Structure formats: C-alpha cells, structure tokens
Amino acid sequence: MTDFKNKRVWLVGASEGIGRCLAKKLAKAGASLILSARNEDRLRSLLEEIDGQQHLILPLDATKKESIEKVWNEIQSLNAIPDIFIYNSGYYEPMSATNFDFDIIKKMLDINLYGAFSTLAKIIPAFIQNHKGHIVLVGSIAGYVGLPRSIGYGASKAGIINLAESLNCDLNKQGIRVQVVNPGFVKTRLTDKNTFDMPFIITADEAATYIFKGLCSSSFEIRFPWLFSTLLKILRFFPYRLYFFLLQGLSRNTSS
C-alpha cells in the first residue's frame, strides 16, 4: 500500500472535477502537492481549501512547450522533483463523424495526449536518473473501443492507454511504476455537454475515491465502474460484425 506521507505528487489537471477532488484526498493523506492547470485562480482557491503550506501551485498549459519549460525549471530550482506524477488534463467535445471538426479534434489530442507526452519528456529522465518514480495517466473506457460520437476523444484516450502500456514495458525494470486510470462517465462540466443518457454515471468525488484507492493498490489499471468497464472490455474481443451490430443500438440511444 502506498504511503503518501512525505511524498511529493505533481498533479497536472488539478483545478476542476476529478483532479480537484483527488488533490484534496492526497493532501488529506499527507502528500505534498504540486498543483498545475491553466486556471491559476481555481488553483489558488483549491490551495485555500486544502490549507497546507507544503503545497505549490505552478500554472501550466501542457500544450505549450514554453509553459512546460518554465514549470519544469521552477520544479528543478526548488529541488522539488516529484515522487508521483499524475497527468489528468483533459478536454472533451462529443462529436460524430457527420459533424467532423478538425480544430476541435486537434484540441482534444493536444490536451489529452500530446500534453502527456510533453510533460513526460521532462519527468521520465528524472525518474530514470533516480531509479524510482510513479507515473499515472488518466485515460477513459472510451479508449477501449470505437464508440458513437467519440471522434477525437476516443482516439486520444486510446493513445493514453497504449502509451501507459508501452511505458510500463520499458520502465518496469528501471524501478518506475506506471498506472493507467480508465473512468466511465463522471459528472463534470465536460460531461454536462452530453445530450444522451450516461449509464452508471458517478460524481467526481466518487471517481477520485476509486483513483485514490487504486493508487494504493498493485494494479496497473484503475477502472470504474466495474460492470460498465468490464462490458466494454469484453466488447473488444467480439467479432467486428457482432461488435458493430451491438453498437448500432448504442448509436441510436446516443443520438441527440
């Protein structure tokens, strides 16, 4: 079981939703936090809520190289290399292929996937040098299979899952632990955009509880809710003919 006392956690995507709730749980468990997101005001209000002088806020836009360089240089200057790195930044727009919008797709990929690569480019060499570290990437069960109205978002999260799997293969022998988090529907300002029924939807605080418990486990994947995520996992192994037949019904139910 992970003991968070005296552990430094860099949480990217801490200002809202799951990240904000997770930050509170980590702080309560005794972790020292580096809180990053684009919205500095929301980070400051979070810092007031967790009430800890050992925490830092370092505003970050993970899609901009200069922002990453600035934050990483500050982390190094403070001798604050984290023990645990959590990439939780995410952007979502429901999109069907019939409403294909490349600019929105690019934004989802930039934030959800390329931002992870950009920050990992800094954190991985430091972890390798120290022969220890813990990387946590937040994906989605939408990354398991191609789903209706998931153009862009599903691809970005599939990329996160694949990235985490590859990192685990390469870094395990370096003493670096890797985990991937695959949530189902979580009620946040992002999922409020959906106009369809979201099965097994949970609150951001419930999601953060699942993640916190998962961080304390030995599992590579943290997924929830169990039933819905299991059904989608099984769907990956169906023959495509049956897979697409089943998704036709889902597509009708998710039409706006």
mmCIF file of C-alpha atoms in Angstrom:
data_model
loop_
_atom_site.group_PDB
_atom_site.id
_atom_site.type_symbol
_atom_site.label_atom_id
_atom_site.label_comp_id
_atom_site.label_asym_id
_atom_site.label_seq_id
_atom_site.Cartn_x
_atom_site.Cartn_y
_atom_site.Cartn_z
ATOM 1 C CA MET A 1 0.000 0.000 0.000
ATOM 2 C CA THR A 2 1.283 3.458 -0.936
ATOM 3 C CA ASP A 3 2.071 5.772 1.962
ATOM 4 C CA PHE A 4 1.620 9.356 0.761
ATOM 5 C CA LYS A 5 3.208 10.996 3.792
ATOM 6 C CA ASN A 6 6.337 12.896 2.790
ATOM 7 C CA LYS A 7 5.635 12.019 -0.865
ATOM 8 C CA ARG A 8 5.599 14.821 -3.428
ATOM 9 C CA VAL A 9 2.881 14.485 -6.063
ATOM 10 C CA TRP A 10 2.757 16.586 -9.232
ATOM 11 C CA LEU A 11 -0.865 16.647 -10.342
ATOM 12 C CA VAL A 12 -1.453 18.157 -13.784
ATOM 13 C CA GLY A 13 -5.117 18.965 -14.305
ATOM 14 C CA ALA A 14 -5.863 19.786 -10.684
ATOM 15 C CA SER A 15 -8.217 22.748 -10.954
ATOM 16 C CA GLU A 16 -11.560 21.063 -11.674
ATOM 17 C CA GLY A 17 -13.562 17.866 -11.415
ATOM 18 C CA ILE A 18 -11.739 14.634 -10.699
ATOM 19 C CA GLY A 19 -8.356 16.312 -10.341
ATOM 20 C CA ARG A 20 -9.594 18.779 -7.757
ATOM 21 C CA CYS A 21 -11.262 16.056 -5.692
ATOM 22 C CA LEU A 22 -8.190 13.830 -5.941
ATOM 23 C CA ALA A 23 -5.935 16.674 -4.788
ATOM 24 C CA LYS A 24 -7.994 17.007 -1.607
ATOM 25 C CA LYS A 25 -7.726 13.288 -0.875
ATOM 26 C CA LEU A 26 -3.976 13.242 -1.485
ATOM 27 C CA ALA A 27 -3.458 16.283 0.728
ATOM 28 C CA LYS A 28 -5.524 14.687 3.492
ATOM 29 C CA ALA A 29 -3.317 11.583 3.208
ATOM 30 C CA GLY A 30 -0.238 13.697 3.871
ATOM 31 C CA ALA A 31 1.159 14.223 0.373
ATOM 32 C CA SER A 32 2.950 17.413 -0.627
ATOM 33 C CA LEU A 33 1.342 18.602 -3.842
ATOM 34 C CA ILE A 34 2.484 20.471 -6.909
ATOM 35 C CA LEU A 35 -0.798 21.618 -8.431
ATOM 36 C CA SER A 36 -0.858 22.507 -12.116
ATOM 37 C CA ALA A 37 -3.559 23.591 -14.546
ATOM 38 C CA ARG A 38 -4.202 26.546 -16.826
ATOM 39 C CA ASN A 39 -6.615 28.336 -14.459
ATOM 40 C CA GLU A 40 -4.478 29.935 -11.758
ATOM 41 C CA ASP A 41 -7.464 31.371 -9.870
ATOM 42 C CA ARG A 42 -9.020 27.921 -9.479
ATOM 43 C CA LEU A 43 -5.678 26.545 -8.304
ATOM 44 C CA ARG A 44 -5.424 29.271 -5.672
ATOM 45 C CA SER A 45 -8.928 28.555 -4.411
ATOM 46 C CA LEU A 46 -8.006 24.854 -4.216
ATOM 47 C CA LEU A 47 -4.885 25.721 -2.237
ATOM 48 C CA GLU A 48 -7.061 27.571 0.271
ATOM 49 C CA GLU A 49 -9.344 24.541 0.589
ATOM 50 C CA ILE A 50 -6.565 22.051 1.318
ATOM 51 C CA ASP A 51 -4.840 24.541 3.640
ATOM 52 C CA GLY A 52 -1.287 23.316 3.502
ATOM 53 C CA GLN A 53 1.886 25.375 3.363
ATOM 54 C CA GLN A 54 3.820 22.460 1.900
ATOM 55 C CA HIS A 55 1.849 22.624 -1.368
ATOM 56 C CA LEU A 56 2.810 24.556 -4.504
ATOM 57 C CA ILE A 57 0.752 25.897 -7.379
ATOM 58 C CA LEU A 58 2.505 26.081 -10.733
ATOM 59 C CA PRO A 59 0.107 27.142 -13.515
ATOM 60 C CA LEU A 60 0.734 25.145 -16.668
ATOM 61 C CA ASP A 61 -0.533 24.902 -20.218
ATOM 62 C CA ALA A 62 0.609 21.420 -21.231
ATOM 63 C CA THR A 63 0.040 22.221 -24.918
ATOM 64 C CA LYS A 64 2.757 24.907 -24.907
ATOM 65 C CA LYS A 65 6.425 23.979 -24.813
ATOM 66 C CA GLU A 66 7.491 27.250 -23.187
ATOM 67 C CA SER A 67 4.994 26.762 -20.354
ATOM 68 C CA ILE A 68 6.318 23.259 -19.668
ATOM 69 C CA GLU A 69 9.918 24.508 -19.743
ATOM 70 C CA LYS A 70 9.107 27.287 -17.273
ATOM 71 C CA VAL A 71 7.337 24.997 -14.810
ATOM 72 C CA TRP A 72 9.971 22.276 -15.031
ATOM 73 C CA ASN A 73 12.787 24.772 -14.472
ATOM 74 C CA GLU A 74 10.965 26.033 -11.387
ATOM 75 C CA ILE A 75 10.491 22.490 -10.076
ATOM 76 C CA GLN A 76 14.207 21.832 -10.516
ATOM 77 C CA SER A 77 15.229 25.134 -8.920
ATOM 78 C CA LEU A 78 13.097 24.296 -5.873
ATOM 79 C CA ASN A 79 14.611 20.798 -5.721
ATOM 80 C CA ALA A 80 11.026 19.553 -5.914
ATOM 81 C CA ILE A 81 11.248 16.594 -8.297
ATOM 82 C CA PRO A 82 8.054 14.641 -7.573
ATOM 83 C CA ASP A 83 7.806 11.056 -6.405
ATOM 84 C CA ILE A 84 4.496 10.632 -8.240
ATOM 85 C CA PHE A 85 3.383 12.267 -11.497
ATOM 86 C CA ILE A 86 -0.312 12.286 -12.421
ATOM 87 C CA TYR A 87 -1.436 13.544 -15.831
ATOM 88 C CA ASN A 88 -5.139 14.304 -15.562
ATOM 89 C CA SER A 89 -5.551 17.163 -18.038
ATOM 90 C CA GLY A 90 -8.442 16.546 -20.365
ATOM 91 C CA TYR A 91 -10.749 18.163 -22.885
ATOM 92 C CA TYR A 92 -13.908 16.690 -24.352
ATOM 93 C CA GLU A 93 -16.412 17.574 -27.027
ATOM 94 C CA PRO A 94 -18.955 14.983 -28.182
ATOM 95 C CA MET A 95 -18.539 14.636 -31.926
ATOM 96 C CA SER A 96 -19.986 12.438 -34.627
ATOM 97 C CA ALA A 97 -18.147 11.829 -37.882
ATOM 98 C CA THR A 98 -21.049 13.619 -39.597
ATOM 99 C CA ASN A 99 -20.002 16.805 -37.744
ATOM 100 C CA PHE A 100 -16.258 16.371 -38.217
ATOM 101 C CA ASP A 101 -14.348 19.404 -36.915
ATOM 102 C CA PHE A 102 -10.571 19.100 -37.181
ATOM 103 C CA ASP A 103 -9.818 22.109 -34.963
ATOM 104 C CA ILE A 104 -11.775 20.635 -32.046
ATOM 105 C CA ILE A 105 -10.225 17.206 -32.633
ATOM 106 C CA LYS A 106 -6.751 18.751 -32.603
ATOM 107 C CA LYS A 107 -7.528 20.498 -29.319
ATOM 108 C CA MET A 108 -8.581 17.196 -27.745
ATOM 109 C CA LEU A 109 -5.432 15.472 -28.989
ATOM 110 C CA ASP A 110 -3.193 18.361 -27.906
ATOM 111 C CA ILE A 111 -4.533 18.410 -24.350
ATOM 112 C CA ASN A 112 -5.397 14.753 -23.761
ATOM 113 C CA LEU A 113 -2.469 13.038 -25.480
ATOM 114 C CA TYR A 114 0.314 15.325 -26.679
ATOM 115 C CA GLY A 115 0.299 17.186 -23.358
ATOM 116 C CA ALA A 116 1.046 13.889 -21.651
ATOM 117 C CA PHE A 117 3.978 13.247 -23.992
ATOM 118 C CA SER A 118 5.313 16.780 -23.460
ATOM 119 C CA THR A 119 5.306 16.574 -19.673
ATOM 120 C CA LEU A 120 6.589 13.002 -19.638
ATOM 121 C CA ALA A 121 9.566 14.182 -21.693
ATOM 122 C CA LYS A 122 10.654 16.046 -18.555
ATOM 123 C CA ILE A 123 9.621 13.645 -15.825
ATOM 124 C CA ILE A 124 10.845 10.324 -17.264
ATOM 125 C CA PRO A 125 14.571 11.229 -17.456
ATOM 126 C CA ALA A 126 14.413 12.466 -13.850
ATOM 127 C CA PHE A 127 12.762 9.252 -12.697
ATOM 128 C CA ILE A 128 15.300 7.135 -14.599
ATOM 129 C CA GLN A 129 18.163 9.064 -13.026
ATOM 130 C CA ASN A 130 16.688 8.487 -9.564
ATOM 131 C CA HIS A 131 15.853 4.829 -10.318
ATOM 132 C CA LYS A 132 12.363 5.350 -8.932
ATOM 133 C CA GLY A 133 9.082 7.100 -9.638
ATOM 134 C CA HIS A 134 5.388 6.565 -10.193
ATOM 135 C CA ILE A 135 3.584 7.671 -13.373
ATOM 136 C CA VAL A 136 -0.218 7.814 -13.538
ATOM 137 C CA LEU A 137 -2.006 8.634 -16.797
ATOM 138 C CA VAL A 138 -5.747 9.267 -16.910
ATOM 139 C CA GLY A 139 -7.386 7.658 -19.917
ATOM 140 C CA SER A 140 -11.003 6.578 -20.315
ATOM 141 C CA ILE A 141 -13.017 3.477 -21.066
ATOM 142 C CA ALA A 142 -13.849 5.384 -24.263
ATOM 143 C CA GLY A 143 -10.340 4.376 -25.313
ATOM 144 C CA TYR A 144 -11.186 0.666 -25.228
ATOM 145 C CA VAL A 145 -13.242 0.627 -28.436
ATOM 146 C CA GLY A 146 -14.517 2.959 -31.128
ATOM 147 C CA LEU A 147 -17.804 4.395 -29.858
ATOM 148 C CA PRO A 148 -20.509 6.595 -31.391
ATOM 149 C CA ARG A 149 -19.952 10.353 -31.082
ATOM 150 C CA SER A 150 -16.428 9.828 -29.795
ATOM 151 C CA ILE A 151 -14.411 11.101 -32.758
ATOM 152 C CA GLY A 152 -11.191 12.598 -31.424
ATOM 153 C CA TYR A 153 -11.790 11.957 -27.740
ATOM 154 C CA GLY A 154 -11.813 8.173 -28.019
ATOM 155 C CA ALA A 155 -8.676 8.234 -30.164
ATOM 156 C CA SER A 156 -6.862 10.462 -27.669
ATOM 157 C CA LYS A 157 -7.715 8.162 -24.765
ATOM 158 C CA ALA A 158 -6.817 5.029 -26.736
ATOM 159 C CA GLY A 159 -3.455 6.705 -27.231
ATOM 160 C CA ILE A 160 -3.102 7.252 -23.476
ATOM 161 C CA ILE A 161 -3.841 3.579 -22.768
ATOM 162 C CA ASN A 162 -1.321 2.444 -25.382
ATOM 163 C CA LEU A 163 1.250 4.909 -24.059
ATOM 164 C CA ALA A 164 0.844 3.661 -20.491
ATOM 165 C CA GLU A 165 1.227 0.046 -21.605
ATOM 166 C CA SER A 166 4.431 0.850 -23.510
ATOM 167 C CA LEU A 167 5.838 2.875 -20.621
ATOM 168 C CA ASN A 168 5.196 0.007 -18.244
ATOM 169 C CA CYS A 169 7.080 -2.384 -20.540
ATOM 170 C CA ASP A 170 10.079 -0.074 -20.800
ATOM 171 C CA LEU A 171 10.269 1.403 -17.297
ATOM 172 C CA ASN A 172 9.373 -1.505 -15.049
ATOM 173 C CA LYS A 173 12.980 -2.672 -14.798
ATOM 174 C CA GLN A 174 14.064 0.907 -14.080
ATOM 175 C CA GLY A 175 12.173 0.876 -10.794
ATOM 176 C CA ILE A 176 9.455 3.130 -12.185
ATOM 177 C CA ARG A 177 5.833 2.218 -11.644
ATOM 178 C CA VAL A 178 3.181 3.035 -14.268
ATOM 179 C CA GLN A 179 -0.601 3.041 -13.901
ATOM 180 C CA VAL A 180 -3.460 4.000 -16.201
ATOM 181 C CA VAL A 181 -6.843 5.232 -14.961
ATOM 182 C CA ASN A 182 -9.869 4.462 -17.143
ATOM 183 C CA PRO A 183 -13.048 6.047 -15.774
ATOM 184 C CA GLY A 184 -16.535 5.622 -17.143
ATOM 185 C CA PHE A 185 -18.997 8.517 -17.139
ATOM 186 C CA VAL A 186 -18.228 11.069 -14.427
ATOM 187 C CA LYS A 187 -20.433 14.100 -13.823
ATOM 188 C CA THR A 188 -18.294 17.150 -14.585
ATOM 189 C CA ARG A 189 -18.623 20.315 -16.634
ATOM 190 C CA LEU A 190 -17.300 18.301 -19.596
ATOM 191 C CA THR A 191 -19.879 15.507 -19.488
ATOM 192 C CA ASP A 192 -22.599 18.125 -18.920
ATOM 193 C CA LYS A 193 -22.263 18.682 -22.682
ATOM 194 C CA ASN A 194 -23.719 15.252 -23.409
ATOM 195 C CA THR A 195 -27.349 15.128 -24.523
ATOM 196 C CA PHE A 196 -27.717 11.361 -24.077
ATOM 197 C CA ASP A 197 -28.209 9.087 -21.100
ATOM 198 C CA MET A 198 -24.911 8.171 -19.430
ATOM 199 C CA PRO A 199 -25.110 4.743 -17.785
ATOM 200 C CA PHE A 200 -23.547 4.222 -14.348
ATOM 201 C CA ILE A 201 -22.561 7.896 -14.077
ATOM 202 C CA ILE A 202 -20.810 8.832 -10.818
ATOM 203 C CA THR A 203 -19.676 12.049 -9.150
ATOM 204 C CA ALA A 204 -16.166 13.465 -9.417
ATOM 205 C CA ASP A 205 -15.610 12.757 -5.727
ATOM 206 C CA GLU A 206 -16.606 9.114 -6.196
ATOM 207 C CA ALA A 207 -14.212 8.867 -9.139
ATOM 208 C CA ALA A 208 -11.410 10.395 -7.066
ATOM 209 C CA THR A 209 -12.060 7.818 -4.347
ATOM 210 C CA TYR A 210 -11.685 4.990 -6.877
ATOM 211 C CA ILE A 211 -8.435 6.521 -8.119
ATOM 212 C CA PHE A 212 -7.029 7.112 -4.642
ATOM 213 C CA LYS A 213 -7.702 3.504 -3.668
ATOM 214 C CA GLY A 214 -6.198 2.341 -6.961
ATOM 215 C CA LEU A 215 -3.016 4.304 -6.342
ATOM 216 C CA CYS A 216 -2.633 2.316 -3.134
ATOM 217 C CA SER A 217 -3.016 -0.990 -4.989
ATOM 218 C CA SER A 218 -0.601 -3.002 -7.121
ATOM 219 C CA SER A 219 -2.871 -2.887 -10.196
ATOM 220 C CA PHE A 220 -1.627 -1.486 -13.493
ATOM 221 C CA GLU A 221 -5.130 -0.383 -14.491
ATOM 222 C CA ILE A 222 -7.601 1.510 -12.325
ATOM 223 C CA ARG A 223 -11.014 1.247 -13.989
ATOM 224 C CA PHE A 224 -14.517 2.036 -12.870
ATOM 225 C CA PRO A 225 -17.395 1.486 -12.604
ATOM 226 C CA TRP A 226 -16.629 -2.227 -12.659
ATOM 227 C CA LEU A 227 -19.664 -3.524 -14.567
ATOM 228 C CA PHE A 228 -19.692 -0.929 -17.356
ATOM 229 C CA SER A 229 -15.923 -1.020 -17.859
ATOM 230 C CA THR A 230 -15.977 -4.824 -17.930
ATOM 231 C CA LEU A 231 -18.707 -4.864 -20.578
ATOM 232 C CA LEU A 232 -16.690 -2.546 -22.822
ATOM 233 C CA LYS A 233 -13.527 -4.576 -22.249
ATOM 234 C CA ILE A 234 -15.346 -7.732 -23.344
ATOM 235 C CA LEU A 235 -16.709 -5.903 -26.391
ATOM 236 C CA ARG A 236 -13.131 -5.534 -27.670
ATOM 237 C CA PHE A 237 -12.938 -9.284 -28.248
ATOM 238 C CA PHE A 238 -16.171 -9.613 -30.219
ATOM 239 C CA PRO A 239 -16.014 -10.238 -33.972
ATOM 240 C CA TYR A 240 -16.452 -6.923 -35.775
ATOM 241 C CA ARG A 241 -19.747 -7.988 -37.336
ATOM 242 C CA LEU A 242 -21.285 -8.539 -33.879
ATOM 243 C CA TYR A 243 -19.473 -5.553 -32.405
ATOM 244 C CA PHE A 244 -20.913 -3.097 -34.937
ATOM 245 C CA PHE A 245 -24.361 -4.677 -34.687
ATOM 246 C CA LEU A 246 -24.403 -4.057 -30.931
ATOM 247 C CA LEU A 247 -23.136 -0.512 -31.367
ATOM 248 C CA GLN A 248 -25.984 0.308 -33.757
ATOM 249 C CA GLY A 249 -28.351 0.176 -30.801
ATOM 250 C CA LEU A 250 -25.985 2.277 -28.721
ATOM 251 C CA SER A 251 -25.718 4.807 -31.542
ATOM 252 C CA ARG A 252 -29.494 5.221 -31.653
ATOM 253 C CA ASN A 253 -29.579 5.784 -27.900
ATOM 254 C CA THR A 254 -26.831 8.417 -28.034
ATOM 255 C CA SER A 255 -28.306 10.446 -30.864
ATOM 256 C CA SER A 256 -29.166 13.973 -29.842
#
